[in-house]
Tab-separated table of C-alpha atoms in Angstrom:
chain	number	residue	atom	x	y	z
A	506	MET	CA	-8.781	217.919	32.752
A	507	HIS	CA	-9.384	221.508	31.712
A	508	TYR	CA	-6.691	224.098	31.435
A	509	GLY	CA	-6.775	226.226	34.587
A	510	ASP	CA	-7.930	223.449	36.901
A	511	ASP	CA	-4.540	223.397	38.629
A	512	ASP	CA	-4.778	227.112	39.323
A	513	ARG	CA	-8.277	226.794	40.610
A	514	ILE	CA	-7.309	223.966	42.935
A	515	ALA	CA	-4.270	225.894	44.142
A	516	GLN	CA	-6.478	228.887	44.884
A	517	LEU	CA	-8.942	226.726	46.773
A	518	VAL	CA	-6.152	225.200	48.827
A	519	ARG	CA	-4.852	228.665	49.699
A	520	ASP	CA	-8.344	229.807	50.650
A	521	ILE	CA	-8.755	226.883	52.984
A	522	VAL	CA	-5.330	227.411	54.536
A	523	GLU	CA	-6.290	230.976	55.350
A	524	ARG	CA	-9.749	230.104	56.607
A	525	PRO	CA	-8.885	229.147	60.197
A	526	SER	CA	-7.063	232.447	60.640
A	527	ARG	CA	-10.442	234.141	60.663
A	528	THR	CA	-11.365	232.487	63.909
A	529	ARG	CA	-11.153	234.673	66.944
A	530	TRP	CA	-9.879	232.348	69.564
A	531	ASP	CA	-6.730	230.353	69.535
A	532	VAL	CA	-3.834	229.402	71.723
A	533	GLY	CA	-0.867	231.670	72.232
A	534	PRO	CA	2.804	230.768	72.507
A	535	GLU	CA	2.648	231.034	76.301
A	536	GLN	CA	0.223	228.130	76.491
A	537	VAL	CA	2.327	226.106	74.123
A	538	ARG	CA	5.407	226.633	76.259
A	539	ALA	CA	3.486	225.757	79.399
A	540	GLY	CA	2.169	222.582	77.772
A	541	ALA	CA	5.606	221.660	76.534
A	542	GLY	CA	6.885	221.874	80.097
A	543	LEU	CA	4.891	218.757	80.873
A	544	ARG	CA	5.869	217.116	77.643
A	545	ARG	CA	9.580	217.660	78.232
A	546	LEU	CA	9.528	215.236	81.125
A	547	ARG	CA	8.643	212.555	78.639
A	548	PHE	CA	10.863	213.588	75.786
A	549	VAL	CA	14.220	214.473	77.296
A	550	PRO	CA	15.070	211.925	79.955
A	551	ARG	CA	18.732	212.819	80.428
A	552	PRO	CA	20.586	210.226	82.551
A	553	GLY	CA	20.879	212.556	85.532
A	554	LEU	CA	17.207	213.265	85.435
A	555	VAL	CA	15.894	209.743	85.191
A	556	ALA	CA	15.312	209.378	88.934
A	557	LEU	CA	13.588	212.748	89.069
A	558	VAL	CA	11.457	211.902	86.062
A	559	ALA	CA	10.471	208.583	87.592
A	560	GLY	CA	9.470	210.351	90.790
A	561	VAL	CA	7.447	212.947	88.966
A	562	ALA	CA	5.853	210.272	86.791
A	563	ALA	CA	4.804	208.384	89.897
A	564	LEU	CA	3.228	211.555	91.244
A	565	VAL	CA	1.472	212.158	87.943
A	566	VAL	CA	0.166	208.608	87.886
A	567	ALA	CA	-1.024	208.947	91.472
A	568	GLY	CA	-2.710	212.194	90.529
A	569	VAL	CA	-4.431	210.591	87.590
A	570	VAL	CA	-5.655	207.684	89.670
A	571	VAL	CA	-6.969	209.963	92.384
A	572	GLY	CA	-8.429	212.260	89.765
A	573	ARG	CA	-10.183	209.390	88.049
A	574	VAL	CA	-11.618	207.724	91.081
A	575	ALA	CA	-12.458	210.515	93.475
A	576	PRO	CA	-14.548	212.666	91.159
A	577	ARG	CA	-16.513	209.644	90.000
A	578	LEU	CA	-17.602	209.021	93.552
A	579	ASP	CA	-18.580	212.638	93.707
A	580	ALA	CA	-20.125	212.907	90.267
A	581	SER	CA	-23.745	212.187	91.055
A	582	PRO	CA	-24.086	214.432	94.107
A	583	SER	CA	-22.255	217.148	92.230
A	584	ALA	CA	-24.597	216.905	89.278
A	585	SER	CA	-27.703	216.800	91.405
A	586	SER	CA	-26.654	219.756	93.503
A	587	GLY	CA	-27.589	221.987	90.619
A	588	ALA	CA	-31.254	221.443	91.419
A	589	THR	CA	-30.928	223.071	94.798
A	590	GLY	CA	-29.558	226.216	93.279
A	591	PRO	CA	-26.421	228.133	94.131
A	592	SER	CA	-26.375	227.130	97.770
A	593	HIS	CA	-22.721	226.124	97.879
A	594	PRO	CA	-20.916	229.372	97.200
A	595	GLY	CA	-17.729	228.303	98.914
A	596	ARG	CA	-17.501	224.762	97.653
A	597	PRO	CA	-13.893	224.266	96.647
A	598	ARG	CA	-12.763	223.125	93.208
A	599	SER	CA	-16.194	222.069	92.113
A	600	GLY	CA	-19.390	223.333	90.593
A	601	PRO	CA	-19.885	225.551	87.605
A	602	ALA	CA	-16.952	226.272	85.400
A	603	SER	CA	-15.931	229.664	84.193
A	604	VAL	CA	-15.545	231.252	80.816
A	605	SER	CA	-11.913	232.060	80.758
A	606	PRO	CA	-9.930	234.219	78.382
A	607	GLN	CA	-6.992	231.882	79.025
A	608	PRO	CA	-8.493	228.452	78.491
A	609	ALA	CA	-6.954	225.362	79.995
A	610	ARG	CA	-4.388	223.762	77.754
A	611	LEU	CA	-6.105	220.429	77.367
A	612	ARG	CA	-9.349	219.860	75.586
A	613	CYS	CA	-11.786	217.809	77.629
A	614	ASN	CA	-11.917	214.572	75.676
A	615	ALA	CA	-14.154	211.636	76.461
A	616	ALA	CA	-11.589	210.098	78.786
A	617	ARG	CA	-11.594	213.206	80.939
A	618	LEU	CA	-15.338	213.651	80.945
A	619	ASP	CA	-18.413	212.195	82.453
A	620	ALA	CA	-21.744	213.123	80.905
A	621	ALA	CA	-24.955	212.844	82.886
A	622	PHE	CA	-28.605	213.633	82.528
A	623	GLY	CA	-29.258	216.878	84.376
A	624	GLY	CA	-33.025	216.905	84.598
A	625	VAL	CA	-35.883	217.983	82.418
A	626	GLN	CA	-38.286	220.897	82.454
A	627	SER	CA	-41.368	221.428	80.412
A	628	ALA	CA	-41.432	224.515	78.282
A	629	ALA	CA	-43.725	225.885	75.619
A	630	GLN	CA	-44.415	223.043	73.195
A	631	SER	CA	-41.282	221.232	74.238
A	632	TRP	CA	-39.267	219.427	76.849
A	633	VAL	CA	-35.933	220.929	77.717
A	634	PHE	CA	-33.403	218.659	79.306
A	635	SER	CA	-29.831	219.282	80.212
A	636	LEU	CA	-26.659	217.309	79.775
A	637	VAL	CA	-24.051	217.938	82.408
A	638	PHE	CA	-20.398	217.409	81.559
A	639	THR	CA	-18.080	216.864	84.513
A	640	ASN	CA	-14.308	216.959	84.353
A	641	VAL	CA	-13.381	213.695	86.078
A	642	SER	CA	-9.656	214.090	85.490
A	643	GLY	CA	-7.232	215.674	87.888
A	644	THR	CA	-6.313	218.582	85.645
A	645	PRO	CA	-8.240	221.520	84.207
A	646	CYS	CA	-9.439	221.128	80.644
A	647	TRP	CA	-11.565	223.134	78.280
A	648	LEU	CA	-14.740	222.441	76.415
A	649	GLY	CA	-16.343	224.508	73.718
A	650	GLY	CA	-18.947	224.204	71.017
A	651	TYR	CA	-21.881	221.905	70.530
A	652	PRO	CA	-22.086	218.347	71.721
A	653	GLY	CA	-23.436	215.784	69.266
A	654	VAL	CA	-26.742	214.497	70.625
A	655	SER	CA	-29.001	211.729	69.416
A	656	PHE	CA	-31.223	209.036	70.876
A	657	VAL	CA	-30.466	205.333	70.797
A	658	ASP	CA	-32.560	202.266	71.391
A	659	ALA	CA	-31.676	199.271	73.537
A	660	GLY	CA	-29.556	197.849	70.730
A	661	GLY	CA	-27.584	201.067	70.392
A	662	ALA	CA	-29.185	202.024	67.070
A	663	GLN	CA	-30.051	205.650	66.493
A	664	VAL	CA	-33.678	206.670	66.910
A	665	GLY	CA	-34.993	209.776	65.197
A	666	ALA	CA	-32.822	212.570	63.899
A	667	PRO	CA	-29.719	213.812	65.698
A	668	ALA	CA	-30.123	217.190	67.376
A	669	ALA	CA	-29.606	220.270	65.253
A	670	ARG	CA	-27.517	223.097	66.656
A	671	ALA	CA	-29.275	226.058	68.177
A	672	SER	CA	-29.147	229.254	66.197
A	673	GLY	CA	-26.873	231.986	67.367
A	674	ALA	CA	-23.858	230.263	65.935
A	675	GLU	CA	-23.235	233.008	63.466
A	676	PHE	CA	-20.570	232.010	61.072
A	677	GLY	CA	-17.461	234.055	60.596
A	678	GLY	CA	-15.756	232.953	63.756
A	679	VAL	CA	-15.702	230.385	66.497
A	680	PRO	CA	-19.296	230.465	67.689
A	681	TYR	CA	-18.539	229.791	71.317
A	682	ALA	CA	-16.291	230.758	74.152
A	683	PRO	CA	-14.268	227.890	75.536
A	684	VAL	CA	-15.349	226.910	79.028
A	685	THR	CA	-12.620	225.914	81.437
A	686	LEU	CA	-13.466	222.997	83.673
A	687	GLU	CA	-11.472	222.626	86.854
A	688	PRO	CA	-11.321	219.088	88.261
A	689	HIS	CA	-14.927	218.260	89.291
A	690	GLY	CA	-16.081	221.326	87.378
A	691	THR	CA	-19.167	221.109	85.225
A	692	ALA	CA	-20.577	222.605	82.068
A	693	VAL	CA	-24.017	222.129	80.669
A	694	ALA	CA	-25.729	221.943	77.300
A	695	SER	CA	-29.489	221.973	76.967
A	696	VAL	CA	-31.530	220.038	74.469
A	697	THR	CA	-34.977	221.172	73.376
A	698	GLU	CA	-37.242	218.418	72.159
A	699	PRO	CA	-40.692	219.237	70.745
A	700	ILE	CA	-43.641	217.558	72.431
A	701	ALA	CA	-45.717	215.180	70.326
A	702	ALA	CA	-48.695	217.539	70.362
A	703	ALA	CA	-46.594	220.334	68.886
A	704	VAL	CA	-45.332	218.076	66.139
A	705	GLU	CA	-48.865	216.978	65.342
A	706	ALA	CA	-50.226	220.528	65.506
A	707	ASP	CA	-47.720	221.247	62.775
A	708	GLY	CA	-49.460	218.692	60.613
A	709	GLN	CA	-47.142	215.704	60.937
A	710	ALA	CA	-47.595	212.426	62.732
A	711	CYS	CA	-45.179	212.114	65.634
A	712	GLY	CA	-44.340	208.487	64.910
A	713	PRO	CA	-43.166	207.949	68.482
A	714	VAL	CA	-40.361	205.525	69.214
A	715	THR	CA	-39.083	204.748	72.681
A	716	ALA	CA	-35.385	205.381	73.110
A	717	GLN	CA	-33.217	203.830	75.769
A	718	ALA	CA	-30.573	206.491	76.236
A	719	VAL	CA	-29.206	209.764	74.944
A	720	ARG	CA	-26.014	209.328	72.982
A	721	VAL	CA	-23.685	212.240	73.537
A	722	TYR	CA	-20.460	213.199	71.853
A	723	ALA	CA	-18.622	215.887	73.784
A	724	PRO	CA	-17.662	218.822	71.576
A	725	GLY	CA	-14.667	217.856	69.497
A	726	SER	CA	-14.853	214.232	70.601
A	727	ARG	CA	-15.589	211.193	68.505
A	728	THR	CA	-16.200	208.888	71.414
A	729	PRO	CA	-19.853	208.379	72.275
A	730	ILE	CA	-21.101	208.480	75.841
A	731	ASP	CA	-24.531	206.944	76.390
A	732	VAL	CA	-26.379	208.867	79.044
A	733	GLN	CA	-29.195	207.210	80.983
A	734	VAL	CA	-32.284	209.315	81.509
A	735	ASN	CA	-33.261	208.746	85.123
A	736	GLY	CA	-33.449	210.347	88.514
A	737	ARG	CA	-33.958	213.990	89.210
A	738	SER	CA	-37.340	214.419	87.631
A	739	GLY	CA	-40.500	212.370	87.570
A	740	ALA	CA	-40.858	209.170	85.596
A	741	ARG	CA	-43.425	210.852	83.375
A	742	ALA	CA	-41.059	213.587	82.258
A	743	ASN	CA	-38.201	211.152	81.780
A	744	GLY	CA	-40.474	208.925	79.755
A	745	ALA	CA	-41.439	211.907	77.645
A	746	VAL	CA	-37.795	212.689	76.953
A	747	LEU	CA	-37.273	209.144	75.739
A	748	THR	CA	-40.393	209.132	73.603
A	749	VAL	CA	-38.874	210.413	70.431
A	750	CYS	CA	-40.934	211.685	67.528
A	751	THR	CA	-39.516	210.490	64.251
A	752	ALA	CA	-41.343	213.071	62.140
A	753	PRO	CA	-39.064	215.290	60.046
A	754	ASN	CA	-40.154	218.448	61.853
A	755	ALA	CA	-39.466	216.946	65.266
A	756	ARG	CA	-35.740	217.401	65.297
A	757	PRO	CA	-34.371	218.296	68.722
A	758	VAL	CA	-32.057	221.291	69.077
A	759	VAL	CA	-28.945	221.460	71.229
A	760	SER	CA	-27.243	224.523	72.648
A	761	TRP	CA	-23.508	224.918	72.911
A	762	VAL	CA	-21.929	224.133	76.258
A	763	GLN	CA	-22.072	226.800	78.908
A	764	PRO	CA	-20.656	227.094	82.379
A	765	GLY	CA	-22.891	225.728	85.105
A	766	SER	CA	-24.611	222.560	86.160
A	767	SER	CA	-28.309	223.320	86.086
A	768	PRO	CA	-30.662	223.170	83.129
A	769	ALA	CA	-30.383	226.184	80.928
A	770	ARG	CA	-33.541	228.045	80.085
A	771	PRO	CA	-35.077	227.257	76.758
A	772	GLY	CA	-34.415	229.521	73.864
B	39	MET	CA	15.674	227.956	78.425
B	40	GLY	CA	16.144	231.667	78.824
B	41	ALA	CA	14.218	234.772	77.969
B	42	ASP	CA	15.945	234.990	74.589
B	43	ASP	CA	14.730	231.523	73.696
B	44	GLU	CA	11.230	232.412	74.763
B	45	ALA	CA	11.251	235.588	72.699
B	46	SER	CA	12.538	233.850	69.600
B	47	PHE	CA	10.054	231.008	70.013
B	48	ASP	CA	7.148	233.403	70.491
B	49	ALA	CA	8.123	235.298	67.353
B	50	PHE	CA	8.394	232.037	65.447
B	51	PHE	CA	5.020	230.917	66.772
B	52	ARG	CA	3.291	234.135	65.787
B	53	ASP	CA	4.799	234.019	62.340
B	54	ALA	CA	4.130	230.380	61.541
B	55	HIS	CA	1.098	229.380	63.569
B	56	ARG	CA	-1.651	230.485	61.207
B	57	ARG	CA	-0.020	228.882	58.202
B	58	LEU	CA	0.535	225.584	59.924
B	59	LEU	CA	-2.950	225.572	61.418
B	60	GLY	CA	-4.374	226.080	57.934
B	61	GLN	CA	-2.376	223.162	56.606
B	62	ALA	CA	-3.451	220.963	59.484
B	63	TYR	CA	-7.039	221.921	58.762
B	64	LEU	CA	-6.588	220.819	55.157
B	65	LEU	CA	-5.182	217.499	56.261
B	66	THR	CA	-7.761	216.799	58.971
B	67	ALA	CA	-10.893	218.621	57.700
B	68	ASP	CA	-11.629	219.335	61.344
B	69	LEU	CA	-10.621	222.656	62.831
B	70	ALA	CA	-10.761	221.588	66.456
B	71	ARG	CA	-8.550	218.619	65.696
B	72	ALA	CA	-6.250	220.810	63.627
B	73	GLN	CA	-5.869	223.219	66.546
B	74	ASP	CA	-4.965	220.408	68.931
B	75	LEU	CA	-2.404	218.921	66.575
B	76	THR	CA	-0.880	222.285	65.706
B	77	GLN	CA	-0.497	223.008	69.384
B	78	GLU	CA	1.151	219.658	69.892
B	79	ALA	CA	3.596	220.267	67.034
B	80	PHE	CA	4.574	223.633	68.487
B	81	GLU	CA	4.990	222.089	71.917
B	82	ARG	CA	7.447	219.647	70.440
B	83	ALA	CA	9.243	222.493	68.693
B	84	TRP	CA	9.580	224.290	72.028
B	85	VAL	CA	10.885	221.166	73.752
B	86	HIS	CA	13.638	220.961	71.148
B	87	TRP	CA	13.896	224.709	70.601
B	88	ARG	CA	17.631	224.987	71.357
B	89	ARG	CA	18.281	222.713	68.429
B	90	VAL	CA	15.334	223.570	66.185
B	91	SER	CA	15.963	227.308	66.405
B	92	ARG	CA	19.409	226.804	64.922
B	93	TYR	CA	17.995	225.120	61.856
B	94	GLU	CA	17.741	227.144	58.707
B	95	HIS	CA	13.974	226.536	58.633
B	96	PRO	CA	12.439	225.833	62.019
B	97	GLU	CA	9.076	226.007	60.307
B	98	ALA	CA	9.957	223.097	58.045
B	99	TRP	CA	10.846	220.982	61.081
B	100	THR	CA	7.594	221.880	62.801
B	101	ARG	CA	5.616	221.365	59.619
B	102	ARG	CA	7.000	217.894	59.206
B	103	VAL	CA	6.073	216.991	62.765
B	104	LEU	CA	2.617	218.464	62.265
B	105	HIS	CA	1.900	216.734	58.968
B	106	ASN	CA	2.999	213.436	60.451
B	107	LEU	CA	0.644	213.989	63.382
B	108	CYS	CA	-2.204	214.864	61.028
B	109	ILE	CA	-1.668	211.850	58.852
B	110	SER	CA	-1.424	209.412	61.726
B	111	GLU	CA	-4.566	210.954	63.189
B	112	TRP	CA	-6.209	210.534	59.817
B	113	ARG	CA	-5.284	206.865	59.640
B	114	LYS	CA	-6.721	206.283	63.089
B	115	GLN	CA	-9.950	207.942	62.016
B	116	ARG	CA	-10.160	205.915	58.857
B	117	ARG	CA	-9.837	202.775	60.873
B	118	ARG	CA	-12.659	203.868	63.106
B	119	GLU	CA	-14.756	205.106	60.225
B	120	GLU	CA	-17.068	206.653	62.673
B	121	ARG	CA	-18.321	210.174	62.755
B	122	PRO	CA	-20.497	211.772	65.382
B	123	PRO	CA	-23.962	212.898	64.311
B	124	GLY	CA	-22.669	216.427	64.241
B	125	THR	CA	-19.049	217.471	64.192
B	126	PRO	CA	-19.105	221.029	65.490
B	127	VAL	CA	-18.800	223.517	62.683
B	128	VAL	CA	-16.407	226.109	63.912
B	129	VAL	CA	-15.406	228.119	60.901
B	130	ALA	CA	-17.072	230.506	58.540
B	131	ALA	CA	-19.548	228.749	56.311
B	132	PRO	CA	-17.319	226.962	53.861
B	133	GLY	CA	-18.298	226.946	50.229
B	134	GLU	CA	-19.336	223.811	48.443
B	135	ASP	CA	-15.938	223.750	46.733
B	136	HIS	CA	-14.121	223.808	50.041
B	137	LEU	CA	-16.045	220.868	51.402
B	138	LEU	CA	-15.544	218.949	48.191
B	139	LEU	CA	-11.832	219.606	48.221
B	140	LEU	CA	-11.534	218.591	51.882
B	141	ASP	CA	-13.363	215.388	50.995
B	142	VAL	CA	-11.068	214.793	48.044
B	143	LEU	CA	-8.007	215.287	50.238
B	144	ARG	CA	-9.317	212.794	52.740
B	145	SER	CA	-10.011	210.260	50.026
B	146	LEU	CA	-6.472	210.464	48.643
B	147	PRO	CA	-3.508	208.428	49.817
B	148	PRO	CA	-1.819	210.554	52.523
B	149	ASP	CA	1.325	211.153	50.455
B	150	GLN	CA	-0.659	212.694	47.625
B	151	ALA	CA	-2.701	214.895	49.946
B	152	ARG	CA	0.421	216.006	51.737
B	153	ALA	CA	2.184	216.862	48.485
B	154	LEU	CA	-0.745	219.015	47.410
B	155	VAL	CA	-0.874	220.794	50.768
B	156	LEU	CA	2.871	221.447	50.695
B	157	HIS	CA	2.814	222.723	47.136
B	158	ASP	CA	-0.347	224.785	47.031
B	159	GLY	CA	-0.893	225.398	50.727
B	160	ALA	CA	2.652	225.988	51.949
B	161	GLY	CA	4.017	227.290	48.645
B	162	LEU	CA	6.927	224.867	48.424
B	163	THR	CA	8.508	223.931	45.112
B	164	VAL	CA	8.625	220.363	43.891
B	165	ALA	CA	12.340	220.251	44.731
B	166	GLU	CA	11.706	221.496	48.274
B	167	ILE	CA	8.958	218.945	48.825
B	168	ALA	CA	11.263	216.199	47.574
B	169	VAL	CA	13.833	217.232	50.186
B	170	GLU	CA	11.262	217.555	52.947
B	171	LEU	CA	9.735	214.148	52.320
B	172	SER	CA	13.009	212.469	51.313
B	173	VAL	CA	11.717	211.230	47.962
B	174	ALA	CA	12.649	211.823	44.316
B	175	GLU	CA	11.262	214.867	42.531
B	176	GLY	CA	9.582	212.601	40.020
B	177	THR	CA	7.663	210.965	42.844
B	178	VAL	CA	6.467	214.337	44.088
B	179	LYS	CA	5.346	215.293	40.589
B	180	SER	CA	3.442	212.092	40.208
B	181	TRP	CA	1.731	212.521	43.594
B	182	LEU	CA	0.810	216.087	42.728
B	183	SER	CA	-0.537	215.159	39.364
B	184	ARG	CA	-2.686	212.355	40.718
B	185	ALA	CA	-4.010	214.538	43.537
B	186	ARG	CA	-4.901	217.282	41.103
B	187	SER	CA	-6.539	215.096	38.579
B	188	ARG	CA	-8.671	213.525	41.286
B	189	ALA	CA	-9.604	216.971	42.649
B	190	ALA	CA	-10.310	218.297	39.177
B	191	SER	CA	-12.573	215.422	38.306
B	192	VAL	CA	-14.618	215.794	41.505
B	193	LEU	CA	-14.790	219.587	41.322
B	194	GLY	CA	-15.392	219.509	37.593
B	195	ALA	CA	-18.313	217.125	37.979
B	196	ALA	CA	-19.772	219.389	40.654
B	197	TYR	CA	-19.420	222.404	38.392
B	198	GLN	CA	-21.186	220.707	35.558
B	199	LEU	CA	-24.028	219.746	37.843
B	200	GLU	CA	-24.265	223.328	39.039
B	201	ARG	CA	-24.505	224.637	35.541
B	202	GLY	CA	-27.116	222.068	34.709
B	203	GLY	CA	-24.843	220.506	32.117
B	204	CYS	CA	-24.446	216.856	31.449
């Protein structure tokens, strides 16, 4: 080891410790206290409070069960309603989420989310399809950043390259605004996939492989959700989505999640 | 808890949050995860604030909770050994050194990584770390030395490659 290595490592460690402080968005103490309010029920079961805690716990459990089951029944119609446009202005506790300066306390993890195929549109030299995330839990949660997106075959093996992230994610801060999802609320990410002709016009063979599903990791989640590509659009377009070019220049691109439920425009 | 408690907690949060988040980031190499765990540690501090606020170093209590959370999270991840095709990058473009060091930390036994983070990241002395982790000072020194020599060998090799050396 060279003299000075320890200092260099110490400096690096300090740099990294300070790095997150350059991000713009973070929680405040108010949210922490609010979150702890829920937690306290679990942590401080004083004898006098046990009955109360049990009652509240039962309510919470009931809420979770209702939250889990009810939105699932509603998930498909909710996702498909995006195609008809904003024709449900007064629909309660459902539909597009909002960008909120005070995000929900909980991150939407895989257990709280359902991911669905939201339809495909053709665009210049590409197919653009959307992935709709629905909060299927009974409590608001937030989502922010890019989902991980790749294609998988029938055996679950990855096909082609995973999607790259769309530009616009300038470094120097959190490159997204967290989106708050109310129960049943949705957020959408769009994936742009080059058509075979565009790949070939660029001088590479497409090397098409047929995928079975789109594997999605919600932002910040490590649990995959395999999304079936069906419904909504014609079989031809769905087939095109699942025909994946394996050429190096054919990498799909994914946007970060945005409020809404309908396919975002390409770009 | 009253308004006084809230005010003292908020002041504590504002003072300590960035530091602890940075340490959690070092121990998880994932900012989103670090934010979640830091929030959880502060929530626990607030739940016990009556008691924690009377401690000489509420930050040390919270730090211990946080590091434990990070390390147990880390173990879970190691067991899964699964990473998504793209973990969202949410911080300023880190340098090659930073990524290497984060990798080194994740490859170390948790105790060694934690000792390095406490010493160089939190600025604790060897004696303070020994108290915080309830081990002998000699143990801390040995952890630190192993962590550093591992980091130095990885970073040193990268430097030599950069310079085109052997």
